[in-house]
Tab-separated table of C-alpha atoms and ligand atoms in Angstrom:
chain	number	residue	atom	x	y	z
A	5	MET	CA	127.379	109.421	92.031
A	6	MET	CA	125.892	105.957	91.617
A	7	ILE	CA	127.125	103.940	88.699
A	8	VAL	CA	124.564	101.288	87.848
A	9	MET	CA	126.163	98.443	85.900
A	10	LYS	CA	124.308	96.457	83.240
A	11	GLU	CA	122.864	93.086	84.123
A	12	GLY	CA	125.635	90.609	83.414
A	13	ALA	CA	128.449	93.175	83.589
A	14	THR	CA	131.701	91.267	83.902
A	15	GLU	CA	134.144	91.333	86.806
A	16	ALA	CA	136.666	93.016	84.534
A	17	GLN	CA	134.202	95.772	83.613
A	18	ILE	CA	133.418	96.361	87.290
A	19	ALA	CA	137.109	96.460	88.130
A	20	ALA	CA	137.730	98.946	85.318
A	21	VAL	CA	135.040	101.296	86.696
A	22	VAL	CA	136.454	100.999	90.219
A	23	LYS	CA	139.896	101.887	88.849
A	24	ARG	CA	138.539	105.003	87.114
A	25	VAL	CA	136.758	106.089	90.298
A	26	GLU	CA	139.846	105.613	92.417
A	27	ALA	CA	142.008	107.398	89.882
A	28	VAL	CA	140.176	110.661	90.652
A	29	GLY	CA	140.764	110.173	94.359
A	30	ALA	CA	137.211	108.997	95.103
A	31	HIS	CA	136.214	105.861	96.972
A	32	ALA	CA	134.375	103.104	95.131
A	33	HIS	CA	131.697	101.503	97.287
A	34	ILE	CA	130.406	98.342	95.630
A	35	SER	CA	126.986	96.904	96.367
A	36	GLN	CA	126.141	93.665	94.712
A	37	GLY	CA	122.409	93.347	94.125
A	38	GLU	CA	120.617	90.218	92.967
A	39	LEU	CA	120.727	91.302	89.337
A	40	VAL	CA	122.929	94.315	89.041
A	41	THR	CA	126.007	95.770	90.681
A	42	VAL	CA	125.917	99.382	91.778
A	43	ILE	CA	129.135	101.276	92.406
A	44	GLY	CA	128.967	104.362	94.573
A	45	ALA	CA	131.636	106.880	93.673
A	46	ILE	CA	132.055	108.745	96.931
A	47	GLY	CA	134.346	111.717	97.084
A	48	ASP	CA	134.945	115.229	95.941
A	49	ARG	CA	131.889	116.358	94.005
A	50	GLU	CA	133.680	117.982	91.093
A	51	HIS	CA	135.986	115.055	90.474
A	52	VAL	CA	133.154	112.579	90.626
A	53	ALA	CA	131.021	114.673	88.254
A	54	ASN	CA	133.810	114.590	85.678
A	55	LEU	CA	134.347	110.848	85.693
A	56	GLY	CA	132.926	110.547	82.189
A	57	LEU	CA	131.693	107.002	82.636
A	58	GLU	CA	128.605	107.341	80.422
A	59	GLY	CA	128.735	104.623	77.807
A	60	ALA	CA	131.767	102.896	79.376
A	61	PRO	CA	131.781	99.081	78.904
A	62	GLY	CA	129.295	97.413	81.248
A	63	VAL	CA	127.866	100.724	82.553
A	64	ASP	CA	124.100	101.039	82.242
A	65	HIS	CA	123.478	104.519	83.631
A	66	LEU	CA	124.657	107.057	86.188
A	67	VAL	CA	122.555	108.524	88.991
A	68	PRO	CA	123.806	111.631	90.781
A	69	ILE	CA	123.144	111.674	94.525
A	70	LEU	CA	122.249	115.251	95.244
A	71	LYS	CA	122.252	115.063	99.036
A	72	PRO	CA	125.514	115.787	100.865
A	73	TYR	CA	125.255	112.389	102.560
A	74	LYS	CA	125.576	109.568	100.080
A	75	LEU	CA	125.850	106.112	101.682
A	76	ALA	CA	123.151	107.071	104.192
A	77	SER	CA	120.674	108.176	101.543
A	78	LEU	CA	117.637	106.103	100.704
A	79	GLN	CA	118.469	106.666	97.063
A	80	TYR	CA	121.841	104.966	97.466
A	81	ARG	CA	120.204	101.724	98.576
A	82	ARG	CA	117.569	102.096	95.869
A	83	ASP	CA	114.820	102.162	98.458
A	84	GLU	CA	115.920	98.968	100.188
A	85	ARG	CA	116.007	99.421	103.970
A	86	THR	CA	118.882	98.379	106.168
A	87	ILE	CA	118.053	95.752	108.750
A	88	VAL	CA	120.588	95.660	111.558
A	89	GLU	CA	120.918	92.216	113.085
A	90	VAL	CA	122.355	91.853	116.573
A	91	ASP	CA	122.732	88.301	117.757
A	92	GLY	CA	119.579	87.232	115.921
A	93	ARG	CA	117.532	90.310	116.878
A	94	LYS	CA	116.533	92.392	113.872
A	95	ILE	CA	115.962	96.143	113.830
A	96	GLY	CA	114.705	97.851	110.670
A	97	GLY	CA	112.464	96.937	107.753
A	98	ASP	CA	109.439	95.236	109.301
A	99	HIS	CA	111.283	94.450	112.511
A	100	PHE	CA	110.744	96.459	115.655
A	101	ALA	CA	112.979	96.013	118.702
A	102	THR	CA	113.044	97.311	122.253
A	103	ILE	CA	116.267	98.175	124.035
A	104	ALA	CA	115.682	98.534	127.763
A	105	GLY	CA	117.574	98.811	131.024
A	106	PRO	CA	118.860	101.294	133.571
A	107	CYS	CA	120.439	104.618	132.665
A	108	THR	CA	123.745	103.596	134.154
A	109	VAL	CA	125.343	100.446	135.496
A	110	GLU	CA	125.295	101.300	139.146
A	111	SER	CA	125.738	98.010	141.002
A	112	ARG	CA	125.751	94.279	140.355
A	113	GLU	CA	122.375	93.828	142.004
A	114	VAL	CA	120.599	96.603	140.098
A	115	MET	CA	122.151	95.576	136.788
A	116	LEU	CA	121.212	91.916	137.132
A	117	ASP	CA	117.734	92.649	138.491
A	118	SER	CA	117.082	95.054	135.615
A	119	ALA	CA	118.396	92.589	133.054
A	120	ARG	CA	116.188	89.792	134.407
A	121	ALA	CA	113.125	92.028	134.479
A	122	VAL	CA	113.459	93.354	130.936
A	123	LYS	CA	114.301	89.902	129.599
A	124	GLU	CA	111.307	88.365	131.331
A	125	ALA	CA	109.008	91.052	129.942
A	126	GLY	CA	110.278	90.473	126.399
A	127	ALA	CA	112.838	93.186	125.553
A	128	GLN	CA	115.303	92.298	122.800
A	129	LEU	CA	118.405	94.168	123.961
A	130	LEU	CA	119.776	95.453	127.262
A	131	ARG	CA	121.008	98.995	127.806
A	132	GLY	CA	123.236	100.441	130.528
A	133	GLY	CA	126.003	103.031	130.498
A	134	ALA	CA	129.368	102.289	132.069
A	135	TYR	CA	130.673	105.651	130.850
A	136	LYS	CA	128.237	108.485	131.438
A	137	PRO	CA	128.226	111.927	129.854
A	138	ARG	CA	127.154	114.160	132.754
A	139	THR	CA	126.541	117.875	132.686
A	140	SER	CA	128.257	118.301	136.028
A	141	PRO	CA	131.764	116.948	136.531
A	142	TYR	CA	130.747	116.319	140.161
A	143	SER	CA	127.960	113.901	139.191
A	144	PHE	CA	128.478	110.147	139.031
A	145	GLN	CA	130.535	109.456	135.896
A	146	GLY	CA	129.882	105.721	135.567
A	147	LEU	CA	131.696	102.642	136.810
A	148	GLY	CA	133.909	102.399	133.744
A	149	GLU	CA	135.532	99.010	133.190
A	150	ALA	CA	133.956	97.575	136.338
A	151	GLY	CA	130.578	98.516	134.807
A	152	LEU	CA	131.485	96.793	131.556
A	153	ARG	CA	132.205	93.587	133.485
A	154	LEU	CA	128.747	93.757	135.071
A	155	LEU	CA	127.179	94.194	131.649
A	156	ALA	CA	129.070	91.138	130.436
A	157	GLU	CA	127.719	89.211	133.439
A	158	ALA	CA	124.160	90.359	132.669
A	159	ARG	CA	124.491	89.170	129.085
A	160	GLU	CA	125.956	85.880	130.253
A	161	GLU	CA	122.938	85.272	132.474
A	162	THR	CA	120.120	86.555	130.269
A	163	GLY	CA	121.518	86.177	126.757
A	164	LEU	CA	120.459	89.760	125.994
A	165	PRO	CA	122.854	91.663	123.701
A	166	ILE	CA	124.367	94.780	125.252
A	167	VAL	CA	123.972	98.392	124.125
A	168	THR	CA	126.448	100.646	125.904
A	169	GLU	CA	127.966	104.057	125.310
A	170	LEU	CA	131.478	104.835	124.161
A	171	MET	CA	132.505	108.402	124.976
A	172	ASP	CA	136.239	108.377	124.524
A	173	VAL	CA	138.280	106.702	121.840
A	174	ARG	CA	140.752	105.623	124.557
A	175	ASP	CA	138.083	103.255	125.882
A	176	LEU	CA	137.397	101.714	122.489
A	177	GLU	CA	138.946	98.314	123.173
A	178	PRO	CA	137.267	97.487	126.483
A	179	VAL	CA	133.912	98.765	125.208
A	180	LEU	CA	134.169	96.706	122.022
A	181	GLU	CA	134.854	93.603	124.086
A	182	VAL	CA	131.485	93.897	125.802
A	183	ALA	CA	129.195	95.971	123.566
A	184	ASP	CA	127.069	94.251	120.963
A	185	VAL	CA	125.919	97.714	119.900
A	186	VAL	CA	128.120	100.740	120.528
A	187	GLN	CA	126.060	103.746	121.554
A	188	LEU	CA	127.347	107.167	120.561
A	189	GLY	CA	125.567	109.672	122.746
A	190	ALA	CA	123.940	112.956	121.770
A	191	ARG	CA	126.946	114.871	123.024
A	192	SER	CA	129.319	112.794	120.898
A	193	MET	CA	127.360	112.940	117.655
A	194	GLN	CA	129.868	115.252	116.062
A	195	ASN	CA	132.998	113.713	117.538
A	196	TYR	CA	134.388	112.786	114.155
A	197	THR	CA	137.377	110.845	115.491
A	198	LEU	CA	135.033	108.652	117.498
A	199	LEU	CA	132.702	108.169	114.517
A	200	THR	CA	135.595	107.129	112.305
A	201	GLU	CA	137.012	104.675	114.848
A	202	VAL	CA	133.624	103.104	115.444
A	203	GLY	CA	133.207	102.880	111.687
A	204	ARG	CA	136.463	100.941	111.462
A	205	ALA	CA	135.588	98.706	114.369
A	206	GLY	CA	132.576	97.345	112.474
A	207	LYS	CA	130.232	96.696	115.434
A	208	PRO	CA	126.624	97.934	115.102
A	209	VAL	CA	126.262	101.549	116.191
A	210	LEU	CA	123.387	103.455	117.806
A	211	LEU	CA	123.999	107.065	116.874
A	212	LYS	CA	122.014	109.555	118.928
A	213	ARG	CA	120.989	112.903	117.546
A	214	GLY	CA	122.817	115.880	119.072
A	215	LEU	CA	120.813	118.193	121.299
A	216	SER	CA	120.704	120.865	118.603
A	217	ALA	CA	121.572	118.845	115.519
A	218	THR	CA	119.600	119.042	112.295
A	219	LEU	CA	118.604	115.812	110.577
A	220	GLU	CA	121.147	116.542	107.881
A	221	GLU	CA	123.897	116.855	110.491
A	222	LEU	CA	122.766	113.541	111.994
A	223	LEU	CA	122.926	111.873	108.581
A	224	MET	CA	126.334	113.381	107.884
A	225	ALA	CA	127.554	111.955	111.200
A	226	ALA	CA	126.210	108.544	110.161
A	227	GLU	CA	128.050	108.952	106.874
A	228	TYR	CA	131.362	109.064	108.796
A	229	VAL	CA	130.656	105.587	110.180
A	230	LEU	CA	129.334	104.176	106.893
A	231	LYS	CA	132.297	105.559	104.955
A	232	GLU	CA	134.635	103.362	106.994
A	233	GLY	CA	132.798	100.281	105.770
A	234	ASN	CA	130.455	99.772	108.720
A	235	PRO	CA	126.892	99.499	107.352
A	236	ASN	CA	125.209	98.763	110.703
A	237	VAL	CA	124.173	102.205	111.852
A	238	MET	CA	120.930	102.967	113.676
A	239	LEU	CA	119.838	106.571	114.151
A	240	CYS	CA	118.262	107.670	117.398
A	241	GLU	CA	115.917	110.601	117.975
A	242	ARG	CA	116.179	111.473	121.686
A	243	GLY	CA	114.690	114.937	121.921
A	244	ILE	CA	116.088	118.279	120.906
A	245	ARG	CA	116.430	121.588	122.692
A	246	THR	CA	113.609	124.035	122.093
A	247	TYR	CA	112.201	127.045	123.962
A	248	GLU	CA	109.677	124.850	125.814
A	249	PRO	CA	110.728	124.300	129.435
A	250	SER	CA	107.857	122.008	130.517
A	251	TYR	CA	109.790	118.878	129.695
A	252	ARG	CA	113.446	117.929	129.504
A	253	PHE	CA	113.739	118.025	125.717
A	254	THR	CA	111.231	118.163	122.844
A	255	LEU	CA	110.852	114.755	121.242
A	256	ASP	CA	110.940	115.493	117.541
A	257	LEU	CA	108.614	112.763	116.331
A	258	MET	CA	108.426	114.343	112.927
A	259	ALA	CA	112.019	113.161	112.541
A	260	VAL	CA	110.703	109.597	112.241
A	261	PRO	CA	108.693	109.882	109.009
A	262	VAL	CA	111.061	112.498	107.611
A	263	LEU	CA	114.137	110.336	108.188
A	264	ARG	CA	112.280	107.454	106.551
A	265	GLU	CA	112.039	109.587	103.443
A	266	LEU	CA	115.721	110.434	103.520
A	267	THR	CA	117.525	107.317	104.651
A	268	HIS	CA	117.467	103.527	104.629
A	269	LEU	CA	118.962	103.357	108.137
A	270	PRO	CA	116.806	102.091	111.040
A	271	ILE	CA	115.327	104.779	113.292
A	272	VAL	CA	115.154	104.264	117.039
A	273	VAL	CA	113.421	106.635	119.457
A	274	ASP	CA	114.500	107.359	123.028
A	275	PRO	CA	111.412	108.664	124.844
A	276	SER	CA	113.109	108.606	128.277
A	277	HIS	CA	115.705	111.340	127.835
A	278	ALA	CA	113.280	113.540	125.921
A	279	ALA	CA	110.573	113.239	128.580
A	280	GLY	CA	112.584	113.443	131.757
A	281	ARG	CA	109.613	112.010	133.628
A	282	ARG	CA	108.019	108.602	133.703
A	283	SER	CA	104.441	109.580	132.949
A	284	LEU	CA	105.374	110.799	129.458
A	285	VAL	CA	107.420	107.757	128.446
A	286	GLU	CA	104.564	105.451	127.482
A	287	PRO	CA	102.570	107.921	125.334
A	288	LEU	CA	105.744	109.045	123.549
A	289	SER	CA	106.803	105.427	122.945
A	290	LEU	CA	103.414	104.503	121.497
A	291	ALA	CA	103.447	107.560	119.260
A	292	ALA	CA	106.976	106.745	118.075
A	293	ALA	CA	106.056	103.155	117.224
A	294	ALA	CA	102.853	104.213	115.456
A	295	ALA	CA	104.830	106.828	113.492
A	296	GLY	CA	107.015	104.071	112.079
A	297	ALA	CA	110.078	103.958	114.360
A	298	ASP	CA	112.071	100.715	114.129
A	299	GLY	CA	112.610	100.508	117.854
A	300	VAL	CA	112.769	102.310	121.158
A	301	ILE	CA	115.510	102.599	123.750
A	302	VAL	CA	113.924	103.097	127.130
A	303	GLU	CA	115.128	103.365	130.716
A	304	VAL	CA	113.789	100.810	133.200
A	305	HIS	CA	114.863	100.433	136.833
A	306	PRO	CA	113.793	98.030	139.593
A	307	CYS	CA	113.587	100.893	142.094
A	308	PRO	CA	113.686	104.289	140.340
A	309	GLU	CA	113.578	106.205	143.656
A	310	GLU	CA	117.032	104.827	144.446
A	311	ALA	CA	118.526	105.181	140.965
A	312	VAL	CA	121.892	106.897	140.786
A	313	CYS	CA	120.810	108.847	137.721
A	314	ASP	CA	117.676	109.561	135.708
A	315	GLY	CA	115.364	107.812	138.221
A	316	PRO	CA	112.388	110.138	137.562
A	317	GLN	CA	112.209	109.058	133.914
A	318	ALA	CA	112.791	105.326	134.445
A	319	LEU	CA	109.852	102.980	133.971
A	320	ARG	CA	109.278	100.702	136.938
A	321	ALA	CA	110.344	97.147	136.223
A	322	GLU	CA	106.902	95.870	137.232
A	323	GLN	CA	105.086	98.090	134.717
A	324	PHE	CA	107.393	97.153	131.844
A	325	ALA	CA	105.636	94.016	130.568
A	326	GLU	CA	102.322	95.882	130.215
A	327	TYR	CA	104.130	98.747	128.478
A	328	LEU	CA	105.666	96.313	125.970
A	329	ARG	CA	102.279	94.816	125.145
A	330	LYS	CA	100.936	98.253	124.233
A	331	LEU	CA	104.097	99.049	122.294
A	332	GLU	CA	103.694	95.884	120.273
A	333	ALA	CA	100.171	96.934	119.281
A	334	ALA	CA	101.387	100.411	118.267
A	335	ALA	CA	104.240	98.942	116.196
A	336	GLU	CA	101.738	96.693	114.458
A	337	LEU	CA	99.769	99.772	113.387
A	338	ALA	CA	102.857	100.792	111.427
A	339	GLY	CA	103.210	97.306	109.939
A	340	LYS	CA	106.043	96.189	112.182
A	341	GLN	CA	106.490	93.227	114.407
A	342	LEU	CA	108.070	93.194	117.803
A	343	GLU	CA	110.457	90.276	117.682
A	344	VAL	CA	110.342	87.992	120.639
A	345	VAL	CA	113.470	85.861	120.814
B	18	LIG	C1	121.901	107.669	127.441
B	18	LIG	O1	121.150	107.099	126.617
B	18	LIG	O2	122.380	107.085	128.398
B	18	LIG	C2	122.207	109.106	127.269
B	18	LIG	C3	123.091	109.699	128.019
B	18	LIG	O3	121.491	109.688	126.286
B	18	LIG	P1	121.819	111.002	125.410
B	18	LIG	O4	123.207	110.835	124.851
B	18	LIG	O5	120.759	110.971	124.387
B	18	LIG	O6	121.691	112.178	126.350
B	19	LIG	MN1	119.838	108.341	131.303
């Protein structure tokens, strides 16, 4: 339930509403607009419905939020879109950003070469996993804390903010020390403990859609983070599992305009993991940008043939600048600007 206060409602009236909301065991989420204050009463549906705040001092009107996700809904923000800002780089609204880098941090040389290449070409953020979710337990699992140190070195040299995955709540502290954006991978989308902890930590989050998750499940996962008071959540479409075996996953581009109708949160597309092969990455990226995505996260490697993982889908570092130029044009079609810092 959204409780829209009257223009000029007093602090005491707002506090009285908050008290009533909390008295029924719900959480009061206050957003202070330019003219009016809106209080989200988030909690058990029945209790919230029986608050009886119509006509209470300072209350203008009540708006029920019918979706199961509340803070994530576009309605909750009254159509105003969230813009996530990471060290001066904006994602969301009219701002398009590119996150690029290798799949995993595999060595100092590869990490620094990748970072220099994507910076030089004009990417806004640097990606690289130090903890890798692998299907086989015998595959390379990531360099862990040593990988995080290399990411820190890459940021130090290039100034690019770091996007890196957190898989296990036990690694929260070291990851938070280095990550500017904490990535929650497709396989962790419904790890509710992780979502809650990342919500409490307050760092921007890139939440990837589970391999078989519906958009509502993705938004409910985002709600876990938002509920803890962390508003900086970006959603990521990275391909879902379908019956089609010709590519790694099916990039669900329809998710982009549909999510825009449902939520105010920025929408990022990962063409690399959906495609599984390099030749598909550019057309999918251009389509995503033209469809209104707020950014892409894309794998780039200085020598994909030697990559420890996901080499076949990595763009070559030398083709990346040209790719970004085309991406910029596609983002412009959707009224967005690629920020060059
Ligand atoms: C990744 O981006 O490194 C990754 C493992 O992606 P996903 O969680 O989407 O499979
Ligand atoms: Mn990868």
